[in-house]
Each structure stands twice: as C-alpha cells, then as structure tokens.
XYZ file of C-alpha atoms in Angstrom:
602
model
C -11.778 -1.539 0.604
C -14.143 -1.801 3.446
C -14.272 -0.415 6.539
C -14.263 -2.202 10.125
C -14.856 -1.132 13.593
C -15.203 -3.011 16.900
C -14.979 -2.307 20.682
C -14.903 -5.352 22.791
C -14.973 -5.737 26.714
C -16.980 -2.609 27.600
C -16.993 -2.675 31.088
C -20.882 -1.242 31.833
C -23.138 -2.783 30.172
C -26.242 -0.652 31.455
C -25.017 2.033 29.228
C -24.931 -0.478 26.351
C -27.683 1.934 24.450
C -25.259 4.985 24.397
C -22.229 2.761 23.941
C -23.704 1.823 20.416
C -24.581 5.251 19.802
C -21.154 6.127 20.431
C -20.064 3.204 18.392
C -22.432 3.841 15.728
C -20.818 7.332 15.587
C -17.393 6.298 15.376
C -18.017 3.515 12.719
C -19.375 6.249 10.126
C -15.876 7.772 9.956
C -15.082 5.188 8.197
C -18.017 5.408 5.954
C -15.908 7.222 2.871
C -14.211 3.239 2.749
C -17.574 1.523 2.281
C -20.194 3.752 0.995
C -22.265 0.472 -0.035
C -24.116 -0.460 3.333
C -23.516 -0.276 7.178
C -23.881 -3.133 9.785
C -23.220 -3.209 13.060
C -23.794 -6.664 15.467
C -24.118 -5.881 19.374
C -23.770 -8.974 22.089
C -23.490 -7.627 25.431
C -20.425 -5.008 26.194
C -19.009 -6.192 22.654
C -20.255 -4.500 19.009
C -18.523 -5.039 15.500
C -19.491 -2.956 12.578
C -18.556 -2.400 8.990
C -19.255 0.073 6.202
C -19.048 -2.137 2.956
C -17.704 -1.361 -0.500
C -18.950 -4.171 -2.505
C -16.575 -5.664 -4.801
C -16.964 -9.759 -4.460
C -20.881 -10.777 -4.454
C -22.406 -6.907 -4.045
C -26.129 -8.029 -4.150
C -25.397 -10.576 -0.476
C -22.410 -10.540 2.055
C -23.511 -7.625 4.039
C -21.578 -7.475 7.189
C -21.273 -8.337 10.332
C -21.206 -12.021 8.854
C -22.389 -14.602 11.106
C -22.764 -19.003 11.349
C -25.294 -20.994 13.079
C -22.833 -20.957 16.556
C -22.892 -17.158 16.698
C -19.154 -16.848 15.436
C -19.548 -13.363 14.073
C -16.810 -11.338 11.892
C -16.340 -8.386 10.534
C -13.726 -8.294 7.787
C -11.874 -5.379 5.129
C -10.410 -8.433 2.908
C -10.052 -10.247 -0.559
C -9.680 -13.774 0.216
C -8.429 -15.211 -3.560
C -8.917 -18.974 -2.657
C -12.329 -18.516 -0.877
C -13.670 -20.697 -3.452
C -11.277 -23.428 -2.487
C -12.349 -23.191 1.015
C -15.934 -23.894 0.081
C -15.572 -26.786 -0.991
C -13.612 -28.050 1.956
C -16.275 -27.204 3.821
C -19.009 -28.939 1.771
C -21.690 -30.797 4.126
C -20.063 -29.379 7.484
C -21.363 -25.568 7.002
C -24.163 -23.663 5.811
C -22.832 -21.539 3.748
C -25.477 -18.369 3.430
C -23.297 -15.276 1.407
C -21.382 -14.761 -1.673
C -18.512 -13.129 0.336
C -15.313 -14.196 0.211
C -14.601 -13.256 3.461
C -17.322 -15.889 5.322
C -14.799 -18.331 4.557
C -13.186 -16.992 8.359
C -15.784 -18.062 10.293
C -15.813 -22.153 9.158
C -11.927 -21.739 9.178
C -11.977 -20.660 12.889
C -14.781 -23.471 14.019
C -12.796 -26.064 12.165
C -9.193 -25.021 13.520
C -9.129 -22.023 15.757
C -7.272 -19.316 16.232
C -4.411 -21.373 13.841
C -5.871 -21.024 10.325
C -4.757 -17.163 9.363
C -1.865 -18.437 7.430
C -4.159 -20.344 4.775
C -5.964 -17.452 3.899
C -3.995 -16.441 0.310
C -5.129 -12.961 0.282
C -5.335 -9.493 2.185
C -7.113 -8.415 4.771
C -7.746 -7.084 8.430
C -10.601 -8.706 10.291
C -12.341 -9.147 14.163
C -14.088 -12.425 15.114
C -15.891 -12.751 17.831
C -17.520 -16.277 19.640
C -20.311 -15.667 21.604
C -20.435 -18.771 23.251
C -17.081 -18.533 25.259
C -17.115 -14.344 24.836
C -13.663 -14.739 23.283
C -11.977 -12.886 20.085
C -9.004 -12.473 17.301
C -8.126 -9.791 15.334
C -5.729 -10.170 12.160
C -3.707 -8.401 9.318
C -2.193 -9.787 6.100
C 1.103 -10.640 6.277
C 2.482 -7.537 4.608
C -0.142 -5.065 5.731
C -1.795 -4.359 2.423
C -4.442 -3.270 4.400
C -5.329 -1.142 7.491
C -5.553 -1.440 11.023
C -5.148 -0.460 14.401
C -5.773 -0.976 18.156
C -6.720 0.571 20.915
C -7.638 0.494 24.810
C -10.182 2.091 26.310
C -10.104 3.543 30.240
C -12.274 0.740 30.823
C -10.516 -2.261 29.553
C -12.027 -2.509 26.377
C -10.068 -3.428 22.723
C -10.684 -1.238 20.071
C -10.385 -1.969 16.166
C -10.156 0.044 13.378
C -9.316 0.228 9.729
C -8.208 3.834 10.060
C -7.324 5.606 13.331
C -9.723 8.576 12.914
C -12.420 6.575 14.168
C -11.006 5.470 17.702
C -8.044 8.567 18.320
C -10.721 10.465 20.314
C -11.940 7.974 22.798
C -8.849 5.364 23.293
C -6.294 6.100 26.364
C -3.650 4.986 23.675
C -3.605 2.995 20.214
C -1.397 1.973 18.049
C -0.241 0.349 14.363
C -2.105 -3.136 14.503
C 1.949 -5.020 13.115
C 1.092 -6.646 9.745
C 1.519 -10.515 9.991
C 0.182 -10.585 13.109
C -2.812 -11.616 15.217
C -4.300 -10.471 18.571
C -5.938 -12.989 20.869
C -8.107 -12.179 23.784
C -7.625 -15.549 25.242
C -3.640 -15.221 24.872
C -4.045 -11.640 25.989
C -1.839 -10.092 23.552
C -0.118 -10.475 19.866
C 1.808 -13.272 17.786
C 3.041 -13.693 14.703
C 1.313 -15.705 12.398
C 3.255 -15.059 9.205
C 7.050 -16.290 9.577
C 8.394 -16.499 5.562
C 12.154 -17.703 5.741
C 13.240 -14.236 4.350
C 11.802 -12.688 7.937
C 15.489 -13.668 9.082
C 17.400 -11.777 6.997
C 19.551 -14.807 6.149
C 20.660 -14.075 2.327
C 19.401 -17.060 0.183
C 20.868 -18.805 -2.291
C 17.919 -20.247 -4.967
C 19.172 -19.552 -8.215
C 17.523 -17.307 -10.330
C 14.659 -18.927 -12.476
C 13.326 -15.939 -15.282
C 10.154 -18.721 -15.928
C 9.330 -19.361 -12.121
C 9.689 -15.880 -11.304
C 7.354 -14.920 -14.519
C 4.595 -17.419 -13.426
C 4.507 -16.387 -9.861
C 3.329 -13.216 -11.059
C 1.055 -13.924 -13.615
C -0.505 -16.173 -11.108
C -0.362 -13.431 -8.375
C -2.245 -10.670 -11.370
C -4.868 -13.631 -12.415
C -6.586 -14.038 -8.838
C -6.886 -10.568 -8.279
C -9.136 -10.417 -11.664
C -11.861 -11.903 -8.787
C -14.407 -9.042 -8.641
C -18.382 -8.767 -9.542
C -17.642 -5.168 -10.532
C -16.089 -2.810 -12.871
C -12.187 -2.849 -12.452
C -9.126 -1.489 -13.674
C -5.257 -1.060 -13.222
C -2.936 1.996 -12.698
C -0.630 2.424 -15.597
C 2.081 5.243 -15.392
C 3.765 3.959 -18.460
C 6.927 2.638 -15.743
C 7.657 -1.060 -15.955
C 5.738 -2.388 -12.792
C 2.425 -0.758 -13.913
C 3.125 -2.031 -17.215
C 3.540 -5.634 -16.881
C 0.654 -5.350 -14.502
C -1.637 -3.636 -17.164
C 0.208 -6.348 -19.915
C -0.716 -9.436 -17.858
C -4.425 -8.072 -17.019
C -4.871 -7.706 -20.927
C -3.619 -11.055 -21.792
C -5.507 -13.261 -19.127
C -8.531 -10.903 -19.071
C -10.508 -13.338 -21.552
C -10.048 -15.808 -19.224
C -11.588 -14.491 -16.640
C -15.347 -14.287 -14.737
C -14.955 -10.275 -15.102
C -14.790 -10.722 -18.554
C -17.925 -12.173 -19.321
C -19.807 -9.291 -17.532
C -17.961 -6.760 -17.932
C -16.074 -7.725 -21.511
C -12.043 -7.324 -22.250
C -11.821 -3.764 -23.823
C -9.880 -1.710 -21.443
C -10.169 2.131 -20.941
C -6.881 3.345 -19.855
C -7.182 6.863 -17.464
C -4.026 9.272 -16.642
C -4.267 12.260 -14.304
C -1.175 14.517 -14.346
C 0.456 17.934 -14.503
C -0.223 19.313 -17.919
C 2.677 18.152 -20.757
C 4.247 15.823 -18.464
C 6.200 13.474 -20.226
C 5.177 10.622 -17.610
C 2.129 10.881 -20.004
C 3.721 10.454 -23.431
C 5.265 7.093 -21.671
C 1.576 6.080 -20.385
C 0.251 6.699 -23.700
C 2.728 4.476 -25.539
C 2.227 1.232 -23.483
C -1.694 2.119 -23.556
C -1.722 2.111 -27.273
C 0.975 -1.224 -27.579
C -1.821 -3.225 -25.294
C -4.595 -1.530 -27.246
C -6.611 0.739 -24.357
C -8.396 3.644 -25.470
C -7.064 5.850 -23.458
C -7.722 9.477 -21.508
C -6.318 12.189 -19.975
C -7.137 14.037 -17.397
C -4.820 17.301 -15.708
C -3.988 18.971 -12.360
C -2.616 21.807 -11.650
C -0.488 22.466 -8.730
C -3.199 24.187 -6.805
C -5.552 21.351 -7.114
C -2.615 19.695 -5.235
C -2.457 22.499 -2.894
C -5.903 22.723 -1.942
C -6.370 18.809 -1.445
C -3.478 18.679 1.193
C -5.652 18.763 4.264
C -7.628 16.214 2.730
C -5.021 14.013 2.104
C -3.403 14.141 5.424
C -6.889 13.605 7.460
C -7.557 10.467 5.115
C -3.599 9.496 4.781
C -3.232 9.623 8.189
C 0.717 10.910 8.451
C 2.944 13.821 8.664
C 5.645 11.892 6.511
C 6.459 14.582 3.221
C 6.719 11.591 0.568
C 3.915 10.423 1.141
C 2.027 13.266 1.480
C 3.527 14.704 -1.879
C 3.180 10.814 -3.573
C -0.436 10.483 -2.280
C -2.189 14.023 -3.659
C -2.523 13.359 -7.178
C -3.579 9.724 -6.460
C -6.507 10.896 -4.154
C -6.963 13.333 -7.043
C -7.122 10.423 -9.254
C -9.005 8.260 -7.447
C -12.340 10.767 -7.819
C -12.123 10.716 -11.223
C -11.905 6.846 -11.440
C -14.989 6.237 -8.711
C -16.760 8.692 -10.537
C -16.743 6.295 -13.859
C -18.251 3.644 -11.371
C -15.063 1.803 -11.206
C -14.547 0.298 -7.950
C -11.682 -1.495 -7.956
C -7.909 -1.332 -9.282
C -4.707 -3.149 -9.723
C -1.639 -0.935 -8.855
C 2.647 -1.902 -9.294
C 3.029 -1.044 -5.105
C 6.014 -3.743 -3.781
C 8.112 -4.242 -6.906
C 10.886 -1.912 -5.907
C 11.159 -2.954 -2.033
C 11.277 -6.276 -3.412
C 13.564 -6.472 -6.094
C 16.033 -3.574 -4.950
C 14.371 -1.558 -7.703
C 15.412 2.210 -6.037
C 18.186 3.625 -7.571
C 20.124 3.720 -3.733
C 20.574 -0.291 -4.190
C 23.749 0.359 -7.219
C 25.313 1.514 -4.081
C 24.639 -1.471 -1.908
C 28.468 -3.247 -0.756
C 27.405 -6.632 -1.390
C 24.663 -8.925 -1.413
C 24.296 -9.512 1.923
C 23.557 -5.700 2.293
C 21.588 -5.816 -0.511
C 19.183 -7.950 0.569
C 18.936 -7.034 4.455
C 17.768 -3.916 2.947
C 15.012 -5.505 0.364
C 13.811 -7.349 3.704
C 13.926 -3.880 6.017
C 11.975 -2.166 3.039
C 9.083 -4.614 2.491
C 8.608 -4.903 6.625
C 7.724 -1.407 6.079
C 5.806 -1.384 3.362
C 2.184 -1.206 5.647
C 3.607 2.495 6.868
C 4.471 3.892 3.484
C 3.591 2.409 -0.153
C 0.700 0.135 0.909
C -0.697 3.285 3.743
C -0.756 5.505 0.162
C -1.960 3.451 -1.985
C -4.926 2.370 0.394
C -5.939 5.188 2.433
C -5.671 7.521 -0.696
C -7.895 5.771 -3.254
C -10.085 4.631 -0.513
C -11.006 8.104 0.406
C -13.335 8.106 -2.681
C -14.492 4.122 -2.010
C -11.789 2.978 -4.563
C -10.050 -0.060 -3.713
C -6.543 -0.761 -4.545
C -4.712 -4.838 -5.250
C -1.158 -4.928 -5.205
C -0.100 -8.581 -6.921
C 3.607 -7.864 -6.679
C 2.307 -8.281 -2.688
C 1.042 -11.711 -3.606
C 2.356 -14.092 -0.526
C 3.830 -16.713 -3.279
C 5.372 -14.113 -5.338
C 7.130 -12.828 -2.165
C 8.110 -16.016 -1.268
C 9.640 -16.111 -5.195
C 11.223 -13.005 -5.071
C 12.696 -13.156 -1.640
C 14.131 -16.452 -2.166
C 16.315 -16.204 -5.022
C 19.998 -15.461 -4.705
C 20.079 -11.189 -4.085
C 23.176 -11.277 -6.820
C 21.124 -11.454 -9.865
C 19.046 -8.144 -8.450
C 22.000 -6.286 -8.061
C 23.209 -3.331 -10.462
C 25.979 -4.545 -12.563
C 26.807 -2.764 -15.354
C 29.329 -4.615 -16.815
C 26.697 -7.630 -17.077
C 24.345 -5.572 -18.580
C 21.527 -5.600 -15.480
C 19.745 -2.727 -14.623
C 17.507 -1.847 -11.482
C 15.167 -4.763 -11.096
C 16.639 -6.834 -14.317
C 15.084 -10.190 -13.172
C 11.579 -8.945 -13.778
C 12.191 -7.380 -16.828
C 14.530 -10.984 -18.725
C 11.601 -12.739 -16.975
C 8.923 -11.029 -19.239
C 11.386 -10.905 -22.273
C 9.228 -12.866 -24.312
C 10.551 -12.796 -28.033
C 7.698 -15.191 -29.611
C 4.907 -13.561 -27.319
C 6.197 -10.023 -26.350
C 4.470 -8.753 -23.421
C 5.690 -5.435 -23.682
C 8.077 -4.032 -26.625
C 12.062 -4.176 -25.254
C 12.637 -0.442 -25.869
C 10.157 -0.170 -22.879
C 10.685 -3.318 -20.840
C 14.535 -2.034 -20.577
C 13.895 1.358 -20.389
C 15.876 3.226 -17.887
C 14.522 5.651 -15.411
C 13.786 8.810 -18.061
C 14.666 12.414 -16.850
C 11.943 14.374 -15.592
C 11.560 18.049 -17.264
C 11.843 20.762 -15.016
C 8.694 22.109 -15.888
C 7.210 18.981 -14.749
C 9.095 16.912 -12.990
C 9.735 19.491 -10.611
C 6.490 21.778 -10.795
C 4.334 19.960 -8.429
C 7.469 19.849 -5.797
C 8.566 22.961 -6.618
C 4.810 24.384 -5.766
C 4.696 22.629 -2.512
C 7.726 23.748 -1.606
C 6.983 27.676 -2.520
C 3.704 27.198 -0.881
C 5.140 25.963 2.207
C 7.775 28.401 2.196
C 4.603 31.276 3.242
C 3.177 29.439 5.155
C 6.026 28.823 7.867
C 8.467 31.357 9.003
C 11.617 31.243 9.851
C 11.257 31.964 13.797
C 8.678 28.586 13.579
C 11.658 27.006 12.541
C 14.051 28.077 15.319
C 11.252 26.986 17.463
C 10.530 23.535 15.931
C 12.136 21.384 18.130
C 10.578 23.051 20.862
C 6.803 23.023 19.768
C 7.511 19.220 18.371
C 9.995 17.478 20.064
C 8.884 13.834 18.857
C 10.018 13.593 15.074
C 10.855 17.418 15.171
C 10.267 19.042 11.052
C 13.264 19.299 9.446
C 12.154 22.049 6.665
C 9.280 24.266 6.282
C 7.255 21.758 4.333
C 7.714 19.176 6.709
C 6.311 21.619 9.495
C 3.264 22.602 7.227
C 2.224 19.198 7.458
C 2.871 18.643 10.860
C 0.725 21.544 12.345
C -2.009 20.143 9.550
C -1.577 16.766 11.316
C -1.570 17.935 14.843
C -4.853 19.792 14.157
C -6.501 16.499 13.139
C -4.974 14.153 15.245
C -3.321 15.742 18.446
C -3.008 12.646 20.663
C 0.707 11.179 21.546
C -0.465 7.718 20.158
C -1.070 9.517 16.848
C 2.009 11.170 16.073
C 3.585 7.970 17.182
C 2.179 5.912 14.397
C 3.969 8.039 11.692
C 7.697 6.990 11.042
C 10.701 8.748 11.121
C 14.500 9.025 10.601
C 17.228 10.001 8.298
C 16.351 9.100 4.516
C 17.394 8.810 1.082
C 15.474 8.029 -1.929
C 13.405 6.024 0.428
C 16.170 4.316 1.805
C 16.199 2.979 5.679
C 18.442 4.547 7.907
C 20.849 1.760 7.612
C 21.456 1.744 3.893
C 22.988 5.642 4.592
C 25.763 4.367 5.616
C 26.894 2.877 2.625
C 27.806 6.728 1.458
C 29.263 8.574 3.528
C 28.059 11.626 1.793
C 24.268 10.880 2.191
C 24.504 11.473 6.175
C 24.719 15.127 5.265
C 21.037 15.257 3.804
C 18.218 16.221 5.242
C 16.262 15.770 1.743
C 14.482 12.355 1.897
C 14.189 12.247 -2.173
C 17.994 11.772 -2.085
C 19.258 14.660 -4.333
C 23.036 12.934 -3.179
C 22.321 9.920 -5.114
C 24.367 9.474 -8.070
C 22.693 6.502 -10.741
C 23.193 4.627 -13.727
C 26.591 5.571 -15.181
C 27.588 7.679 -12.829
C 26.761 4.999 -10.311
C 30.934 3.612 -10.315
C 32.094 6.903 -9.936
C 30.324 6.854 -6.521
C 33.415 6.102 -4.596
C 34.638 9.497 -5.525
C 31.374 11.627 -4.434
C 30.909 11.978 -8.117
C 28.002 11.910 -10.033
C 25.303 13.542 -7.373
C 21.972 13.355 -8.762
C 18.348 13.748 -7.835
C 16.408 11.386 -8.072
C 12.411 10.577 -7.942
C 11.664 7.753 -5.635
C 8.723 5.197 -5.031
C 7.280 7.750 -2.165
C 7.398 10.822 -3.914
C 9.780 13.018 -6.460
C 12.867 14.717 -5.957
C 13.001 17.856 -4.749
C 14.138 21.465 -6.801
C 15.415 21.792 -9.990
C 18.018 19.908 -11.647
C 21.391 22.089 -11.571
C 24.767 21.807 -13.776
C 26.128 18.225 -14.140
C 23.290 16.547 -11.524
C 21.440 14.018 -13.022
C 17.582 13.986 -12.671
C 16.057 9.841 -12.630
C 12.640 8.719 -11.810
C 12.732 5.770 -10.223
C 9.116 4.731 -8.978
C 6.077 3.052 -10.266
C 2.362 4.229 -10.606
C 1.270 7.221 -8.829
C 4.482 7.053 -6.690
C 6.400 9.500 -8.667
C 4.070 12.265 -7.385
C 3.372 13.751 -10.909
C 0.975 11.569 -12.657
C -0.748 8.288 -12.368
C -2.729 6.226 -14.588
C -5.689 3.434 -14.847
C -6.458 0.743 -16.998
C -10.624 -0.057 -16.582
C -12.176 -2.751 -17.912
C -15.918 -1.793 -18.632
C-alpha cells in the first residue's frame, strides 16, 4: 500500500515555497506506507505527493504520474484489469510507466469524471487537470483502502491516506465514504458505486455452489498480479484456507510464478501452544507449505499498543485487540522481503458468517444485516487489515472484496446462508458445498466443515485476559466515575476501553478525530440493529458478545439458554470460559486476536 497526500486551492500563492515545505512535511507521515520512493508535483496553490511501496512494475511508475495534457494523479491502488485498459487505449496515449494505476489518467481524458466504476480493483486516488485547475478524488467501492478529507482555514481540500498527516493543520476532516467520489467542479461528493444490494431489497437468485466457486477463484487469480515476493495469511480457519488453497492451485499459472516459482513458505505468529496453530499447521502441510512459527507473548502485545493505535488510527477495543498481533506479524513478514499478502477480510460480513446470524428472525433480517456489515467494512476489518500491515510497508488484498464476487454473494437468495440445523448448514455453508470438490479436493472435508473449535483458556483467553489485567492498573476506578465527563462523545464503557481512549486523545486530540472512530452497542460484531433480535444482548456492554449462545445451543435461544462467548472477526472474547458457557471462534486470519498466519511464495 502506498501512501498519498494532496492539498489543493491554497489560497496564497506567494508562500507557495513554505506551503511545500509544509506539505513535504506532512507527506512523510505517511512514509512507513511507501518506503520505496517519494514524489511530490507542485502547480500553483495545488501539490500532490506520494510515498510508494512498489508492488506492480517497481523499477518505473514513480509517482505523481503524469500525460502529455498535464493530467497528473497520485494514486494508493491495484487496478487488476489495467492491462485491459491498455489496449483500449492503443494509438490514442503514450503510455510511459509500468503502473497499473496510469491507466486513471487516459480513463479521465477519454470520459471524465464518469469512468471510476470500470476500474475492477482498489484504490484511493487525486487527479488533478492543469489546464482548467479542476480535480477528483476517489475510493473503491468498499473502502479496501484509506482515505480522508479535509479543509483548510483557507479554502483548500486536503487528501490523505491516513489522517495523521492532515489532523494538525485542517479546521475539520473527515472519513473520505467508500464508493464515492469528490469533485471540485460539482463542489462536493457522489456516489459512484450503486450495486443492487445497496438497497437492502432481499434477492432472490438461487443459489449456484459452481458460480459462487468461480467468482472467487477469479477474484484470488487477479490479485496474483505483483512483480514482487507475495504471500497469503493462513490461520488454519476456512476463509484463509480456501484463499491459501486457490493461491496454490492457480499459482503455476501465474506471471509471479515464473519469477518468483510456486513453493510456498507458510509463516504463523501466535501466543505460545495455541491451538489456532496446530489448525494452521494442518492445512499448511495438506497444500504442501513449509511452514514456520513464530511466538508473542502478551507483553509484546502490551508494549506495541501505542503503536498500533497511532498507525490504526481508532479508539475502538476490537480492533485494537484484533490488530496487535497482526502489526506484530507484519514485521516479521516485511522483514523476509515480502511485500505483499492475500488475507480472508469480507467473508463473514458477506455470507452471515458470525455466529450472531443463527439468531437472525428471517431472511429479510438476515440479509439487511450482511448489507449494514459490509457498508462498514472500511471502519473496521478493511481499517485493520490495512493500516496494521502497512505500518511495516506490507500490503494487504482481500479477494472475498472482489466487486464481482460481491455482486455473487450479495445476490443470491439470503436463505441458503442462513443457520439451519436441521438441513445440515452451518455458518457460511455456501462457501464451504461450493469448494466441496470430491474428484479435486481443495481442502480435506474434516476441515472445510469444521466448526468454530473452542479456544483453551490458556490461550484463547491469555492475550485478552492480559489486556484486560493491564488495563485494569492503568485506570482507576474514580477515572471511571468521571468518564463521561472527561469524554462525553463515545464515553469508555470499561477500563480498557478508557486506556485506549486517553492513548488516542494523546495522538489525535482534534473533534474531527474522535469523530472518525465508530461507536454503539455491540455484539460479536454485530450492528446495533441486529441486538434486538435478543432481548438479552441489550444488557451487554461486552462487544465480543459473551451472551451469544451458538451451534447447538443456538434453538435453545428463545429460552436465554445456551450463553456463550464467543471470538469474533474484530477481536476474541473476553475472560474465561465459566460452567456450561460455550467458548467458539468465529473469525478468519488475524481477526481472532491470537494468531495469524502467511503463506509466501519466494
């Protein structure tokens, strides 16, 4: 992942010297995100920079990109059918990079501000025309990747992949929405990306196991595009595993693996003896990886909290607690010289794979929550997995964020992703009959229908169970009484909510800031709709949703029976398992907050 930076409109141009200085400054904040090269393109009161990682074409594409009208752009992106949009543009323009990303500048010539939405990849970018001093700005349609605004005393627009590198000198700033662009000639935002599931209206496609399978094979396949070293995240959980199981089948296929060959080195970083690890190491040796370990303790964890928030960005516990051993992780994986990795992140919002959904009334619930989750994605799952591997220069592809698989996934009837266990379908059941594959087995069916396995309290619960014992010294109980007073917006609900908050504040004291994090009532990563299907969940204040009963105990729900914690895609539940409670992890990757896992091919 790269890192962009622009200011545009700067209202005195006779300080245009200190203004780049200033910009200059601002830009190498962002510097951790693209330790490759810096650029930085000035035209009157307007400047874009970028700090490049170089994953696509690392010996040319150097930002700020420009054409032969002065269209300049500065882009954090992986555009997967760049190659496509070459050759539409054979004999009408010089094309003079390998980047995938110059492909925005003959788009905008040739169609304007109306060509976002055939871009099939991710990305956040600024373009600016110098010959009628206009500009866009735009972010994928799911907000796989960063950015923000802001405005300046003096009427100028701000940009920025992360918002440490604007907070200090904008009058206010904000989440740049995913799906959108900004137009300085329409002087404000629209939507570019408008899917039919944006509604909310509950589809009725029928359920296809071979269109559903192909979508994401396709979706895994272009994100193989890379001139470097790569790998993927496997945590031994079904989404990382049919990732890593796809990568190793199509790998031979691929550009990457004639320079970089199809052996893949699979890497797991976790608390010592956790049993996440004996599951990583059993799909690792099924697709053949030769595979390491590496260990953290629970002060590693400790100590790396600052860190995480300042690169993170938020105050929000899950994924705070979700994000620390992947930013752990990620240094180990840079240092290999790996830049690049494929992760599960989506799979759960999309499919209703969270073990809250066996409670959902009915389908039309069901999947009015699978939409609310995935138009949130950008603050939660896709913030973590970005901002926390990009800390080290690592970047992060989600395919199960492909556009077409959404489109797939989002249009089939929500009844065949609902819990039914009298059918025999589990949490996200479609993906795993989709990749049952009895002639060519992708993954062996004791692990493509494994359940959610219990976490061991001297694991699954360690790392919480040290943040929380941690936390518990650092805040007393009068800062408590006085929390609502000291924070009033998104007041801490526990101590180790509060630790993070004053951490936050520290960094990032502005109102804008504290208004990009969200908040609200939570369970298991729920929204704060789907708490009203159980009536007993109101009562928490525990967002890993220790109310939550699952899997067998899922019918006896209508009785309060059954109450279990449970280990969500943010981040794991909370304490230790008591009496007749139930203890499920239900995430993917890195999100379960005690290990995580990569696949690299070198």
């Amino acid at each position: 992942m790269c890192g962009i930076f622009a200011v545009l409109g700067c209202a005195d141009c006779s300080q245009s010297q200190a203004q780049r200085a200033r910009v200059l400054a601002c830009s190498r904040r962002l510097r951790h995100r693209g330790p490759d090269w810096s650029g930085v393109y000035q035209h009157e009161g307007n400047f874009l920079a970028q700090q490049r990682l170089a994953v696509v074409s690392p010996l040319s594409g150097d930002q700020p990109l420009f054409n032969e009208d002065r269209t300049v752009v500065v882009a954090n992106g992986e555009i997967y059918n760049h190659k496509k949009i070459r050759k539409q543009f054979t004999g009408k323009h010089t094309f003079t990079t390998g980047s995938d990303c110059e492909v925005i500048i003959p788009l905008y010539e040739e169609y304007g501000e109306n060509f976002v939405d055939m871009l099939d990849g991710v990305f956040a970018f600024v373009l600016y025309d110098t010959r009628n001093r206009t500009y866009m700005a735009a972010r994928d349609a799911i907000g796989v990747n960063p950015l923000y605004i802001g405005w300046g005393g003096d009427g100028s627009v701000w940009f920025a992949s992360e918002m440490k590198a604007l907070n200090e000198d904008c009058v206010r700033f904000e989440l740049f929405p995913p799906g959108h662009l900004y137009s300085s000639a329409a002087a404000g935002f629209r939507r570019w990306y408008n899917p039919a599931w944006f509604l909310e209206q509950v589809p009725s496609t029928p359920y296809d196991p071979l269109v559903l399978r192909a979508a994401f094979e396709k979706a895994v396949v272009k994100r193989l595009m890379t001139d470097v070293p790569f790998g993927v995240l496997l945590s031994g959980g079904l989404d990382s595993s049919l990732v890593a199981s796809v990568t190793k089948r199509h790998l031979v296929e691929t550009e990457a693996a004639k320079k970089f060959g199809t052996e893949l080195h699979s890497f797991v970083v976790g608390l010592e003896g956790s049993p996440d690890l004996k599951a990583a190491r059993e799909v690792a040796d099924y697709l053949g990886t030769i595979h390491h370990e590496f260990h953290f303790t629970v002060q590693d964890g400790i100590d790396a909290i600052e860190e995480v928030i300042y690169h993170d960005e938020t105050y929000d516990v899950t994924t705070i607690r979700a994000s620390t051993p992947m930013f752990l992780m990620a240094r180990k994986i840079k240092s290999l010289g790996v830049k690049m990795v494929l992760s599960g992140e989506g799979s759960d919002e999309l499919l209703g794979g969270y073990l809250y959904f066996h409670f959902a009334p009915n389908k039309e619930e069901f999947h009015k929550e699978t939409c609310r989750k995935v138009k949130a994605l950008h603050q939660y799952d896709c913030l973590r997995a970005n901002k926390a591997t990009s800390a080290w220069g690592l970047e992060v592809r989600v395919p199960f964020l492909d556009k077409e698989f959404i489109d797939v996934a989002m249009g089939m009837d929500p009844e065949w992703k609902m819990y039914d266990k009298s059918l025999g379908r589990i949490e996200k059941w479609v993906m795993r009959k989709a990749f049952d594959d009895e002639e060519h087995p992708y993954l062996p069916k004791h692990i493509l229908y494994r359940q959610k396995e219990q976490f061991s309290d001297g694991v699954g619960y360690s790392w919480i169970d040290g943040l929380k014992a941690f936390t518990e010294q650092q805040v007393t109980d009068e800062m408590m009484n006085n929390a609502a007073k000291l924070y009033p917006y998104n007041t801490p609900v526990n101590k180790e909510a509060y630790y993070y908050r004053m951490i936050f504040e520290r960094l990032f004291p502005q109102d804008s800031a504290r208004e990009t994090v969200p908040w609200g009532p939570s369970i298991a990563c729920s929204t704060p709709a789907a708490i009203e299907w159980v009536e007993q969940w109101k009562a928490s204040n525990d967002p890993s949703g220790r109310f939550i009963s699952s899997h067998d105990a899922a019918t006896d729900h209508a009785n309060g029976n059954g109450v279990a914690a449970v280990a969500n895609g943010h981040g794991p539940a909370n304490g230790a398992v008591n009496g007749g409670e139930v203890a499920v992890a239900n995430g993917h990757g890195a999100a379960n907050g005690n290990e995580v896992a990569v696949a690299i091919a070198v």
